[in-house]
Short mmCIF file of C-alpha atoms in Angstrom, two decimals:
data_model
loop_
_atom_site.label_atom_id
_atom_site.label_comp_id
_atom_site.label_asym_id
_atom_site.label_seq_id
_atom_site.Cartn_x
_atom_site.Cartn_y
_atom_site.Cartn_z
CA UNK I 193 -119.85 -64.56 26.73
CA UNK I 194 -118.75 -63.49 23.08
CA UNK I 195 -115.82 -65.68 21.80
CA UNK I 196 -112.19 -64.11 20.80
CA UNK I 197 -113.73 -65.00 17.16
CA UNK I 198 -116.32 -62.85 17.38
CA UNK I 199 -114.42 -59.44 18.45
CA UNK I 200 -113.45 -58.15 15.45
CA UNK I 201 -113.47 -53.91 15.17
CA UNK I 202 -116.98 -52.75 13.94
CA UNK I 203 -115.53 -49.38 13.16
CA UNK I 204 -113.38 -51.32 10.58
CA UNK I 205 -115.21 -53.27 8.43
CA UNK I 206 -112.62 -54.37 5.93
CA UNK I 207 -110.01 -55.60 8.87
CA UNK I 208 -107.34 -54.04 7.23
CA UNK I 209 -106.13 -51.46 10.50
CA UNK I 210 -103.31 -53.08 12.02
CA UNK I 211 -102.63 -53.21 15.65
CA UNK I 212 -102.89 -49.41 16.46
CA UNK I 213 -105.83 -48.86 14.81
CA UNK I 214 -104.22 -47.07 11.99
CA UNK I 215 -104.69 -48.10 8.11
CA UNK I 216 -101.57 -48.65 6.16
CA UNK I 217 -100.70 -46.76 3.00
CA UNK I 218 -101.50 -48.01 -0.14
CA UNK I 219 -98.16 -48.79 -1.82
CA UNK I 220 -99.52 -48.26 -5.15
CA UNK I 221 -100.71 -44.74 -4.18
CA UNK I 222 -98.56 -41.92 -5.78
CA UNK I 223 -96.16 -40.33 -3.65
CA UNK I 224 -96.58 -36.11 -2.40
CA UNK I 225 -94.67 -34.33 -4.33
CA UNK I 226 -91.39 -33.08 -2.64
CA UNK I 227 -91.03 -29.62 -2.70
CA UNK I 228 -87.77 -28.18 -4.22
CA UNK I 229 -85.27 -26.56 -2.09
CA UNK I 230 -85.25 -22.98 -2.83
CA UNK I 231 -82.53 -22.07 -4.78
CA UNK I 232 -79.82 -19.85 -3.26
CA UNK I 233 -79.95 -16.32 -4.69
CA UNK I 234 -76.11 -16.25 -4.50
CA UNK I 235 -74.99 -19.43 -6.18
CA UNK I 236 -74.00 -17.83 -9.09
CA UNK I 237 -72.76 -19.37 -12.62
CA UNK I 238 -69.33 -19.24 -13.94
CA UNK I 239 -69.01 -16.14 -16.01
CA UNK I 240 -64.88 -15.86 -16.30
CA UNK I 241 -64.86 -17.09 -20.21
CA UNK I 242 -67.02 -14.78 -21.50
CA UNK I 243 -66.40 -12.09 -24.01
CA UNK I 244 -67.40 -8.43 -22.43
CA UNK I 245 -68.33 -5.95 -25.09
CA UNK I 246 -68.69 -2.31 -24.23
CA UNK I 247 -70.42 0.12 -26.53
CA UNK I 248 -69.36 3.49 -26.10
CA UNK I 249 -65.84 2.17 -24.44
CA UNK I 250 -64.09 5.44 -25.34
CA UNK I 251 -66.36 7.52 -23.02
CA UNK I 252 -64.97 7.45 -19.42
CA UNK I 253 -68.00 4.82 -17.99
CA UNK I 254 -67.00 2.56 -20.65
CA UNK I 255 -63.44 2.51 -20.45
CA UNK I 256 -63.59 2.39 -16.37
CA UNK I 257 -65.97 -0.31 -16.79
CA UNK I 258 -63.58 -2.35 -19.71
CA UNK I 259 -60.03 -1.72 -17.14
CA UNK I 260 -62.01 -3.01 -14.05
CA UNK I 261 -63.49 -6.37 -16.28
CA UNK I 262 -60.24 -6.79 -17.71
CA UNK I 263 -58.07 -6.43 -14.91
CA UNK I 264 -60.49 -8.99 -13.60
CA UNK I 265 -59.12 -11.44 -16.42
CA UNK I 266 -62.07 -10.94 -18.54
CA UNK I 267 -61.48 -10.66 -22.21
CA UNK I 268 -63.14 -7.27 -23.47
CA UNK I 269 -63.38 -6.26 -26.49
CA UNK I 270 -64.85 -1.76 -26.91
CA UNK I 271 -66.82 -0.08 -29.40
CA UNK I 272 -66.95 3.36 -30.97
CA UNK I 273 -68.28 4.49 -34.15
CA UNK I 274 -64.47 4.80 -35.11
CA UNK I 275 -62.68 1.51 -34.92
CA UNK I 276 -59.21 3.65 -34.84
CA UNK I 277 -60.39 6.00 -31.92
CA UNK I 278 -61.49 2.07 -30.43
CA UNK I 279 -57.91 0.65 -31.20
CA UNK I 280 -56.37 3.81 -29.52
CA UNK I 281 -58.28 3.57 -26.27
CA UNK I 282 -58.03 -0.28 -25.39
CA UNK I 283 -54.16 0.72 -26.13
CA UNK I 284 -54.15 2.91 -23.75
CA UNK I 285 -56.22 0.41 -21.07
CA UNK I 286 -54.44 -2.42 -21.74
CA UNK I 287 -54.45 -5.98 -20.20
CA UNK I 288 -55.53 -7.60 -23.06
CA UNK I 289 -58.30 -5.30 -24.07
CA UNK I 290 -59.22 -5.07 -27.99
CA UNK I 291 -60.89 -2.44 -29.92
CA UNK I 292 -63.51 -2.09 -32.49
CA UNK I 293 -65.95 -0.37 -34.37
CA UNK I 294 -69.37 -0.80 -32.66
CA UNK I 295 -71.02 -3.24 -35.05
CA UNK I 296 -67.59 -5.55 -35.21
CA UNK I 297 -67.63 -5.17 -30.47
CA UNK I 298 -71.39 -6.80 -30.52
CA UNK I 299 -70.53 -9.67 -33.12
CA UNK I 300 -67.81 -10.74 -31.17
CA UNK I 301 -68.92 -10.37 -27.37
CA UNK I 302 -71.38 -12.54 -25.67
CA UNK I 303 -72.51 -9.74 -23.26
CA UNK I 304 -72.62 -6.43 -24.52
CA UNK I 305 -72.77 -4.02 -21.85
CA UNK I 306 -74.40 -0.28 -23.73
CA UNK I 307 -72.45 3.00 -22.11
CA UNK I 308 -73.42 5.46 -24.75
CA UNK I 309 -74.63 8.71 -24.11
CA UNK I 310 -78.09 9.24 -24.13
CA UNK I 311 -78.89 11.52 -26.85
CA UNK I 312 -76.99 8.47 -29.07
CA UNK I 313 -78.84 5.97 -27.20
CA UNK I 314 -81.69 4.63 -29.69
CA UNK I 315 -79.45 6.15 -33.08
CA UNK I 316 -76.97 3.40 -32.05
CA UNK I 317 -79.53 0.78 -30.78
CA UNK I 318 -81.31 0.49 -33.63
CA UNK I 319 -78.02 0.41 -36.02
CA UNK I 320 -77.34 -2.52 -34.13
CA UNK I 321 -80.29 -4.49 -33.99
CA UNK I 322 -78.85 -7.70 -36.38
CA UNK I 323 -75.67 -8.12 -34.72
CA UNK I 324 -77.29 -7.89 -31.23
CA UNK I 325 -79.75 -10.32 -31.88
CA UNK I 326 -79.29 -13.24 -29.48
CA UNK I 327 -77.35 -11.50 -27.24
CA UNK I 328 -76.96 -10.57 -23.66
CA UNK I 329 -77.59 -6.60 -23.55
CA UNK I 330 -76.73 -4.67 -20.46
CA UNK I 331 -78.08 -1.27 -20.68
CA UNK I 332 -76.06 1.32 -17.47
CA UNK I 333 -77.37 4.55 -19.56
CA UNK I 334 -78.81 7.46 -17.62
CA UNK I 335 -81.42 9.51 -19.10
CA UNK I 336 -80.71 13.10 -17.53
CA UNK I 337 -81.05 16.36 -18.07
CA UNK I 338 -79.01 19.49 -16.85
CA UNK I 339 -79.77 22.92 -15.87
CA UNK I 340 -78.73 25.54 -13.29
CA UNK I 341 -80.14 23.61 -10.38
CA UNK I 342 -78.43 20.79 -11.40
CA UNK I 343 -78.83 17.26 -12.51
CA UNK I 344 -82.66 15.93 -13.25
CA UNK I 345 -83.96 12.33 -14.40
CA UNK I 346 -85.87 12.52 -17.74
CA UNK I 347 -88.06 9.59 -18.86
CA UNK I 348 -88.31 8.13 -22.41
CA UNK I 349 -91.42 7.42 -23.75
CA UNK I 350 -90.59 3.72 -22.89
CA UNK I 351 -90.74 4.16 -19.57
CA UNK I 352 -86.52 3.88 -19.03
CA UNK I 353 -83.50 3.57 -21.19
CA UNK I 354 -83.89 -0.21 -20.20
CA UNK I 355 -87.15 -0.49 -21.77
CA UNK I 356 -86.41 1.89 -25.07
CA UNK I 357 -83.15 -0.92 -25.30
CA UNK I 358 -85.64 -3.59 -25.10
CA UNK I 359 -88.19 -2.43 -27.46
CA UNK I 360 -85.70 -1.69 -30.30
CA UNK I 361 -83.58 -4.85 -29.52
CA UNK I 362 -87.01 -7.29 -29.92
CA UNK I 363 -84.30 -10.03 -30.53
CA UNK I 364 -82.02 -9.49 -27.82
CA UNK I 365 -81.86 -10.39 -23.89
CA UNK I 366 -82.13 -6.79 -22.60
CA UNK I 367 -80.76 -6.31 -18.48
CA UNK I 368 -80.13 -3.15 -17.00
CA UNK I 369 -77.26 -2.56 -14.65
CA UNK I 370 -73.93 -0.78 -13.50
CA UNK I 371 -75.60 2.85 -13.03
CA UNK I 372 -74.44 4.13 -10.09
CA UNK I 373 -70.81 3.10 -10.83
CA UNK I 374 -68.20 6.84 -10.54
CA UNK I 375 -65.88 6.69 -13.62
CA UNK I 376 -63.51 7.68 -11.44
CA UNK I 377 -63.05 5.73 -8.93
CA UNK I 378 -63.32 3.03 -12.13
CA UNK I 379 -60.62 4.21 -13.81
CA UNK I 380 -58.43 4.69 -10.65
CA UNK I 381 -55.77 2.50 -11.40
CA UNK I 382 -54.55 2.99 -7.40
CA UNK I 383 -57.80 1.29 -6.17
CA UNK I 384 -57.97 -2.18 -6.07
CA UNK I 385 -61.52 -2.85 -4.97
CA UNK I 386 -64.47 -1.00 -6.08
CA UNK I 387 -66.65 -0.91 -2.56
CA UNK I 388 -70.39 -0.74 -3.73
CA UNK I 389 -73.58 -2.89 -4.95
CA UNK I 390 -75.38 -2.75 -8.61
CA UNK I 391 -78.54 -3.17 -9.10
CA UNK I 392 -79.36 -5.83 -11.67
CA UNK I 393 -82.96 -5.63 -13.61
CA UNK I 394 -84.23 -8.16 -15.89
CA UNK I 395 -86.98 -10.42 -17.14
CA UNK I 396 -85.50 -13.87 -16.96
CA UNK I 397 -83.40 -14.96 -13.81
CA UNK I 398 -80.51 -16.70 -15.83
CA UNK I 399 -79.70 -13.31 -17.83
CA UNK I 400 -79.88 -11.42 -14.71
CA UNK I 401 -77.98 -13.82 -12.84
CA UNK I 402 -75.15 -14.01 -15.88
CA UNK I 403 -75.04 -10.27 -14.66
CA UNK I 404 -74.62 -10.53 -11.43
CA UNK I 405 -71.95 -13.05 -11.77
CA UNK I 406 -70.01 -10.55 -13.97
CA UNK I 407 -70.44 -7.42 -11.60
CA UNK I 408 -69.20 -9.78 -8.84
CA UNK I 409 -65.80 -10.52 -11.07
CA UNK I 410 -64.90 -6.61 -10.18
CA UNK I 411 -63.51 -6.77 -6.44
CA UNK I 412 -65.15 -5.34 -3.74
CA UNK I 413 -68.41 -4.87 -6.11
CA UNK I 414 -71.56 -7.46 -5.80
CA UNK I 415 -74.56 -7.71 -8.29
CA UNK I 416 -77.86 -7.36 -6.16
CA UNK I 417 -81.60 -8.43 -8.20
CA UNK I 418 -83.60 -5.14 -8.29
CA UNK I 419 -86.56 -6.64 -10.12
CA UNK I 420 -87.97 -6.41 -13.92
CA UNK I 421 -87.55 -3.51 -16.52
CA UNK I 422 -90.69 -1.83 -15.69
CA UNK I 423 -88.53 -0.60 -12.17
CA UNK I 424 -85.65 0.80 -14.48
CA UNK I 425 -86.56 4.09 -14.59
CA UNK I 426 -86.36 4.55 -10.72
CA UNK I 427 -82.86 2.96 -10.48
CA UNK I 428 -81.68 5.03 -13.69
CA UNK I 429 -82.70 8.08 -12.12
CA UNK I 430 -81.17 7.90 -8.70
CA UNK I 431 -78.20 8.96 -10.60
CA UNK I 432 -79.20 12.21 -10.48
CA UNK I 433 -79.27 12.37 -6.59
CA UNK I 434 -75.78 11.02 -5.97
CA UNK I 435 -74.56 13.81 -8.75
CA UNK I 436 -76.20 16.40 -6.18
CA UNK I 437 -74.25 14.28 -3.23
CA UNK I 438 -71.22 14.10 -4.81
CA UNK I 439 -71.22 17.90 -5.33
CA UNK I 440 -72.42 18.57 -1.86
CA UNK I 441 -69.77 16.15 -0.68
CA UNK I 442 -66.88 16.17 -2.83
CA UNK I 443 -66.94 12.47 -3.33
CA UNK I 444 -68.13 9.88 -5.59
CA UNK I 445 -71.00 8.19 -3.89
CA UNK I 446 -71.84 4.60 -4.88
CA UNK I 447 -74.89 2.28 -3.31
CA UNK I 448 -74.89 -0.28 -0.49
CA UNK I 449 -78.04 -2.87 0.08
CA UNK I 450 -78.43 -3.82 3.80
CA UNK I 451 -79.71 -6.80 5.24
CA UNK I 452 -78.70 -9.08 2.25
#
């Protein structure tokens, strides 16, 4: 008969399983790694005491755009190439807005949102290069074209207006966003929510969430990720097909994402 002393586990040959069999951790062994909690896509950062420039803000985009962000209680501050034309049109806006020439508008705003016509796109760009360095850009221009079957997307040797932006602003944090936005219904002062989505490209997700934030300010309107500059040109020209539904329509059609 084999004694009680002799019974010990064979399969365990340093006797350190305890009662179930199972060996205990080694408390000195490093712990797994605990995977971080993915990070909602909506928690957005505070965006309210930034300074809005718009380039271009006497065109009818750019002034929309500056009434909605102001009315919003953002301060804004627009550009033209003539500080007095500038001057006359944030007059005319009002709620707070101030006017500039286009080089004074990007020194003083932290984003800097570009609504110049195309054919001035790259002239005005590259004028601007020092006093855009370190800043947020926002590029919403539109390369199109125009004949007698209508509107048509063109694309810059870049690739988009978004990447053209980016290559002549080395220095600066280049986004594209707020295409698909009607001037119209922008500068409708009767409207007091804008009902539609913008698509917000960019390379890093802080800058692109900085945008979102800021289309989200505008009621009614939220900022949706739409992936890197290298998918600008897609998004850019889309405006041409809601030119041929407006006409086709008599409305001014804006974008919804489902499902998000």
């Amino acid at each position: 008969m084999t004694s009680s002393s002799d019974s010990s586990d064979s399969s365990d040959p340093t006797g350190t399983s305890d009662s179930t069999g199972t060996t205990p951790a080694d408390p000195a062994a490093p712990a797994a790694p605990v995977k971080a909690a993915a990070k909602d896509p909506w928690d957005l950062p505070d965006v309210s005491g930034l300074v809005v420039g718009v380039l271009g803000g006497t065109g009818d985009q750019g002034r929309g755009l500056a009434y909605r962000f102001a009315k919003a209680g953002q301060r804004v501050v627009i550009g033209s190439r003539a500080a007095d034309r500038a001057r006359e049109a944030a007059d005319g806006i009002g709620h707070g807005v101030e006017g500039a020439d286009n080089a004074e508008c990007a020194r003083r705003s932290d984003i800097v949102i570009v609504a110049v016509p195309w054919d001035a796109h790259a002239k005005t760009l590259e004028s601007l290069r020092e006093e855009l360095t370190g800043k947020l850009v926002v590029d919403c221009v539109n390369p199109l074209g125009f004949d007698k079957k209508g509107a048509y997307a063109l694309k810059p040797e870049e690739g988009s207006a978004a990447e053209q932006a980016a290559a002549l602003l080395p220095g600066s944090r280049v986004t594209a966003a707020f295409h698909h936005l009607s001037a119209v219904l922008l500068q409708d002062t009767s409207l007091a929510e804008i009902d539609t989505d913008v698509m917000v490209l960019g390379e890093e997700r802080a800058d692109v969430e900085t945008v979102q934030a800021l289309a989200g300010r505008i009621p009614g309107m939220r900022g949706v990720f739409a992936g890197r500059l290298r998918n600008a040109h897609q998004v850019e020209s889309l405006v041409a097909n809601l030119i041929s539904v407006n006409r086709r329509y008599k409305a001014h059609a804006g974008l919804r994402v489902t499902d998000i």
